[in-house]
Amino acid sequence: KVLAFLTPAVRRTVFGYGVDRYLRGVFASSAADARAFADPEIAEAVVGGVAYTFSAGGPSDAAFSAELAFVHQDWPEPLGRPACPVTLIHGEQDGNCPCETALDYCALYPAWRYIGYPDEGQLLAYSRWRDIFDLIEASGSLAPGERIRSETVPT
């Protein structure tokens, strides 16, 4: 019931501070994310996406509320064990999902393959997008349950 009030409050906070300023504060806790957000191209993409998502009358209210409720529930068993291979590509300086949490999920689902980037955070897909596309393309060559760090990824 609180979510109906929380979503507009988040929107007011984000736009009250200014999207760029708000996000700089959010990413300041991770050196990797602060570095990535300092790149004008990355900042423009993230700011534009957040501004669109949280704009008044935009698509965020229902989606944000539903997502927030689901985040606090256990995953249904089949969600962690899909019929296709799963590769978790993780920026290990992610302030929202610490490395330990990502590895805990991999322990729950041993078939998942893990690729960790020690010097990246949650903006990994923006700062290393070429690497990510290459890894996605090459992911079929990884063994189920394989754990590797970015510096050992074959090129």
PDB file of C-alpha atoms in Angstrom:
ATOM      1  CA  LYS A   1       0.000   0.000   0.000  1.00  0.00           C
ATOM      2  CA  VAL A   2       2.955   2.311   0.605  1.00  0.00           C
ATOM      3  CA  LEU A   3       4.286   1.787  -2.918  1.00  0.00           C
ATOM      4  CA  ALA A   4       1.586   4.027  -4.377  1.00  0.00           C
ATOM      5  CA  PHE A   5       3.160   6.887  -2.394  1.00  0.00           C
ATOM      6  CA  LEU A   6       6.769   5.732  -2.686  1.00  0.00           C
ATOM      7  CA  THR A   7       6.979   5.833  -6.476  1.00  0.00           C
ATOM      8  CA  PRO A   8       5.948   9.512  -6.812  1.00  0.00           C
ATOM      9  CA  ALA A   9       8.252  10.348  -3.878  1.00  0.00           C
ATOM     10  CA  VAL A  10      11.202   8.731  -5.681  1.00  0.00           C
ATOM     11  CA  ARG A  11      10.291  10.665  -8.827  1.00  0.00           C
ATOM     12  CA  ARG A  12      10.172  13.952  -6.912  1.00  0.00           C
ATOM     13  CA  THR A  13      13.521  13.200  -5.300  1.00  0.00           C
ATOM     14  CA  VAL A  14      15.204  12.298  -8.590  1.00  0.00           C
ATOM     15  CA  PHE A  15      13.881  15.344 -10.436  1.00  0.00           C
ATOM     16  CA  GLY A  16      14.185  17.637  -7.410  1.00  0.00           C
ATOM     17  CA  TYR A  17      17.927  17.047  -7.221  1.00  0.00           C
ATOM     18  CA  GLY A  18      18.263  16.812 -10.982  1.00  0.00           C
ATOM     19  CA  VAL A  19      18.716  13.411 -12.612  1.00  0.00           C
ATOM     20  CA  ASP A  20      22.450  13.864 -13.271  1.00  0.00           C
ATOM     21  CA  ARG A  21      23.184  15.097  -9.735  1.00  0.00           C
ATOM     22  CA  TYR A  22      21.038  12.385  -8.164  1.00  0.00           C
ATOM     23  CA  LEU A  23      22.780   9.630 -10.133  1.00  0.00           C
ATOM     24  CA  ARG A  24      26.239  11.008  -9.340  1.00  0.00           C
ATOM     25  CA  GLY A  25      25.302  10.626  -5.668  1.00  0.00           C
ATOM     26  CA  VAL A  26      24.017   7.104  -6.212  1.00  0.00           C
ATOM     27  CA  PHE A  27      27.153   6.019  -8.068  1.00  0.00           C
ATOM     28  CA  ALA A  28      29.589   7.806  -5.725  1.00  0.00           C
ATOM     29  CA  SER A  29      29.733   4.802  -3.368  1.00  0.00           C
ATOM     30  CA  SER A  30      31.439   2.702  -6.059  1.00  0.00           C
ATOM     31  CA  ALA A  31      34.711   3.983  -7.505  1.00  0.00           C
ATOM     32  CA  ALA A  32      34.097   1.903 -10.627  1.00  0.00           C
ATOM     33  CA  ASP A  33      30.615   3.311 -11.178  1.00  0.00           C
ATOM     34  CA  ALA A  34      31.709   6.888 -10.432  1.00  0.00           C
ATOM     35  CA  ARG A  35      34.481   6.459 -13.021  1.00  0.00           C
ATOM     36  CA  ALA A  36      32.057   5.010 -15.582  1.00  0.00           C
ATOM     37  CA  PHE A  37      29.456   7.732 -14.960  1.00  0.00           C
ATOM     38  CA  ALA A  38      32.147  10.388 -15.498  1.00  0.00           C
ATOM     39  CA  ASP A  39      32.236   9.300 -19.152  1.00  0.00           C
ATOM     40  CA  PRO A  40      29.881  11.741 -20.956  1.00  0.00           C
ATOM     41  CA  GLU A  41      28.473   9.047 -23.273  1.00  0.00           C
ATOM     42  CA  ILE A  42      27.625   6.743 -20.385  1.00  0.00           C
ATOM     43  CA  ALA A  43      26.168   9.577 -18.306  1.00  0.00           C
ATOM     44  CA  GLU A  44      24.013  10.729 -21.222  1.00  0.00           C
ATOM     45  CA  ALA A  45      22.640   7.214 -21.789  1.00  0.00           C
ATOM     46  CA  VAL A  46      21.910   6.545 -18.114  1.00  0.00           C
ATOM     47  CA  VAL A  47      20.472  10.003 -17.408  1.00  0.00           C
ATOM     48  CA  GLY A  48      18.258   9.763 -20.503  1.00  0.00           C
ATOM     49  CA  GLY A  49      16.994   6.329 -19.511  1.00  0.00           C
ATOM     50  CA  VAL A  50      16.268   7.331 -15.915  1.00  0.00           C
ATOM     51  CA  ALA A  51      14.608  10.585 -16.993  1.00  0.00           C
ATOM     52  CA  TYR A  52      12.330   8.680 -19.375  1.00  0.00           C
ATOM     53  CA  THR A  53      11.544   5.915 -16.905  1.00  0.00           C
ATOM     54  CA  PHE A  54      10.724   8.218 -14.005  1.00  0.00           C
ATOM     55  CA  SER A  55       9.009  10.999 -15.967  1.00  0.00           C
ATOM     56  CA  ALA A  56       5.595  12.009 -14.693  1.00  0.00           C
ATOM     57  CA  GLY A  57       2.966   9.905 -16.378  1.00  0.00           C
ATOM     58  CA  GLY A  58       5.704   7.639 -17.697  1.00  0.00           C
ATOM     59  CA  PRO A  59       5.808   3.869 -17.514  1.00  0.00           C
ATOM     60  CA  SER A  60       7.507   3.646 -14.124  1.00  0.00           C
ATOM     61  CA  ASP A  61       4.780   3.664 -11.487  1.00  0.00           C
ATOM     62  CA  ALA A  62       3.208   0.261 -12.027  1.00  0.00           C
ATOM     63  CA  ALA A  63       6.439  -1.409 -13.154  1.00  0.00           C
ATOM     64  CA  PHE A  64       8.490  -0.028 -10.256  1.00  0.00           C
ATOM     65  CA  SER A  65       5.893  -1.027  -7.701  1.00  0.00           C
ATOM     66  CA  ALA A  66       5.538  -4.544  -9.112  1.00  0.00           C
ATOM     67  CA  GLU A  67       9.310  -5.007  -9.366  1.00  0.00           C
ATOM     68  CA  LEU A  68       9.922  -3.794  -5.821  1.00  0.00           C
ATOM     69  CA  ALA A  69       7.403  -6.297  -4.479  1.00  0.00           C
ATOM     70  CA  PHE A  70       8.975  -9.168  -6.467  1.00  0.00           C
ATOM     71  CA  VAL A  71      12.535  -8.291  -5.401  1.00  0.00           C
ATOM     72  CA  HIS A  72      11.645  -9.189  -1.837  1.00  0.00           C
ATOM     73  CA  GLN A  73      10.273 -12.647  -2.656  1.00  0.00           C
ATOM     74  CA  ASP A  74      12.149 -15.897  -3.194  1.00  0.00           C
ATOM     75  CA  TRP A  75      12.560 -16.868  -6.819  1.00  0.00           C
ATOM     76  CA  PRO A  76      10.317 -19.643  -8.059  1.00  0.00           C
ATOM     77  CA  GLU A  77      12.501 -22.757  -8.456  1.00  0.00           C
ATOM     78  CA  PRO A  78      12.220 -22.991 -12.287  1.00  0.00           C
ATOM     79  CA  LEU A  79      13.459 -19.394 -12.701  1.00  0.00           C
ATOM     80  CA  GLY A  80      16.968 -20.378 -11.592  1.00  0.00           C
ATOM     81  CA  ARG A  81      17.037 -23.498 -13.723  1.00  0.00           C
ATOM     82  CA  PRO A  82      15.988 -22.529 -17.257  1.00  0.00           C
ATOM     83  CA  ALA A  83      16.496 -24.916 -20.154  1.00  0.00           C
ATOM     84  CA  CYS A  84      19.094 -22.602 -21.688  1.00  0.00           C
ATOM     85  CA  PRO A  85      22.616 -21.844 -20.397  1.00  0.00           C
ATOM     86  CA  VAL A  86      22.938 -18.950 -17.927  1.00  0.00           C
ATOM     87  CA  THR A  87      26.054 -16.790 -17.731  1.00  0.00           C
ATOM     88  CA  LEU A  88      26.134 -14.207 -14.939  1.00  0.00           C
ATOM     89  CA  ILE A  89      28.411 -11.341 -15.988  1.00  0.00           C
ATOM     90  CA  HIS A  90      29.020  -9.281 -12.879  1.00  0.00           C
ATOM     91  CA  GLY A  91      30.820  -6.047 -12.000  1.00  0.00           C
ATOM     92  CA  GLU A  92      32.272  -6.961  -8.618  1.00  0.00           C
ATOM     93  CA  GLN A  93      32.142  -3.363  -7.323  1.00  0.00           C
ATOM     94  CA  ASP A  94      28.364  -3.246  -7.804  1.00  0.00           C
ATOM     95  CA  GLY A  95      26.907  -1.486  -4.766  1.00  0.00           C
ATOM     96  CA  ASN A  96      23.451  -3.021  -5.298  1.00  0.00           C
ATOM     97  CA  CYS A  97      24.637  -6.599  -5.716  1.00  0.00           C
ATOM     98  CA  PRO A  98      27.860  -7.392  -3.880  1.00  0.00           C
ATOM     99  CA  CYS A  99      30.089 -10.068  -5.378  1.00  0.00           C
ATOM    100  CA  GLU A 100      29.208 -12.409  -2.502  1.00  0.00           C
ATOM    101  CA  THR A 101      25.517 -12.199  -3.405  1.00  0.00           C
ATOM    102  CA  ALA A 102      26.192 -13.005  -7.062  1.00  0.00           C
ATOM    103  CA  LEU A 103      28.333 -15.980  -6.020  1.00  0.00           C
ATOM    104  CA  ASP A 104      25.601 -17.114  -3.598  1.00  0.00           C
ATOM    105  CA  TYR A 105      23.181 -17.274  -6.530  1.00  0.00           C
ATOM    106  CA  CYS A 106      25.730 -19.254  -8.521  1.00  0.00           C
ATOM    107  CA  ALA A 107      26.041 -21.660  -5.581  1.00  0.00           C
ATOM    108  CA  LEU A 108      22.254 -22.106  -5.562  1.00  0.00           C
ATOM    109  CA  TYR A 109      22.301 -22.814  -9.286  1.00  0.00           C
ATOM    110  CA  PRO A 110      25.553 -24.703  -9.998  1.00  0.00           C
ATOM    111  CA  ALA A 111      24.958 -24.802 -13.755  1.00  0.00           C
ATOM    112  CA  TRP A 112      25.244 -21.018 -13.957  1.00  0.00           C
ATOM    113  CA  ARG A 113      28.518 -19.748 -15.360  1.00  0.00           C
ATOM    114  CA  TYR A 114      30.065 -16.730 -13.653  1.00  0.00           C
ATOM    115  CA  ILE A 115      32.272 -14.066 -15.198  1.00  0.00           C
ATOM    116  CA  GLY A 116      33.427 -11.415 -12.750  1.00  0.00           C
ATOM    117  CA  TYR A 117      34.953  -8.035 -13.534  1.00  0.00           C
ATOM    118  CA  PRO A 118      36.803  -6.974 -10.351  1.00  0.00           C
ATOM    119  CA  ASP A 119      37.293  -3.367 -11.520  1.00  0.00           C
ATOM    120  CA  GLU A 120      33.709  -2.690 -12.641  1.00  0.00           C
ATOM    121  CA  GLY A 121      30.392  -1.972 -10.929  1.00  0.00           C
ATOM    122  CA  GLN A 122      26.739  -1.947 -11.900  1.00  0.00           C
ATOM    123  CA  LEU A 123      27.475   0.166 -14.985  1.00  0.00           C
ATOM    124  CA  LEU A 124      29.565  -2.697 -16.423  1.00  0.00           C
ATOM    125  CA  ALA A 125      27.331  -3.118 -19.468  1.00  0.00           C
ATOM    126  CA  TYR A 126      27.857   0.559 -20.351  1.00  0.00           C
ATOM    127  CA  SER A 127      31.598   0.746 -19.766  1.00  0.00           C
ATOM    128  CA  ARG A 128      32.542  -2.664 -21.204  1.00  0.00           C
ATOM    129  CA  TRP A 129      29.768  -3.225 -23.724  1.00  0.00           C
ATOM    130  CA  ARG A 130      32.104  -4.536 -26.434  1.00  0.00           C
ATOM    131  CA  ASP A 131      33.519  -7.118 -24.019  1.00  0.00           C
ATOM    132  CA  ILE A 132      30.011  -8.082 -22.939  1.00  0.00           C
ATOM    133  CA  PHE A 133      28.879  -8.696 -26.516  1.00  0.00           C
ATOM    134  CA  ASP A 134      32.015 -10.768 -27.154  1.00  0.00           C
ATOM    135  CA  LEU A 135      31.387 -12.775 -23.975  1.00  0.00           C
ATOM    136  CA  ILE A 136      27.781 -13.387 -24.909  1.00  0.00           C
ATOM    137  CA  GLU A 137      28.884 -14.629 -28.304  1.00  0.00           C
ATOM    138  CA  ALA A 138      31.575 -16.886 -26.771  1.00  0.00           C
ATOM    139  CA  SER A 139      29.499 -18.044 -23.792  1.00  0.00           C
ATOM    140  CA  GLY A 140      28.625 -21.318 -25.481  1.00  0.00           C
ATOM    141  CA  SER A 141      32.240 -22.426 -25.071  1.00  0.00           C
ATOM    142  CA  LEU A 142      32.127 -22.156 -21.250  1.00  0.00           C
ATOM    143  CA  ALA A 143      31.398 -25.279 -19.246  1.00  0.00           C
ATOM    144  CA  PRO A 144      28.269 -25.246 -17.062  1.00  0.00           C
ATOM    145  CA  GLY A 145      29.165 -23.967 -13.608  1.00  0.00           C
ATOM    146  CA  GLU A 146      32.486 -22.502 -14.785  1.00  0.00           C
ATOM    147  CA  ARG A 147      33.730 -19.472 -12.813  1.00  0.00           C
ATOM    148  CA  ILE A 148      36.170 -17.079 -14.424  1.00  0.00           C
ATOM    149  CA  ARG A 149      37.324 -13.525 -13.846  1.00  0.00           C
ATOM    150  CA  SER A 150      37.611 -11.007 -16.661  1.00  0.00           C
ATOM    151  CA  GLU A 151      41.400 -11.112 -16.768  1.00  0.00           C
ATOM    152  CA  THR A 152      41.275 -14.815 -17.680  1.00  0.00           C
ATOM    153  CA  VAL A 153      38.644 -14.522 -20.423  1.00  0.00           C
ATOM    154  CA  PRO A 154      40.048 -15.891 -23.684  1.00  0.00           C
ATOM    155  CA  THR A 155      40.105 -13.336 -26.493  1.00  0.00           C
TER     156      THR A 155
END
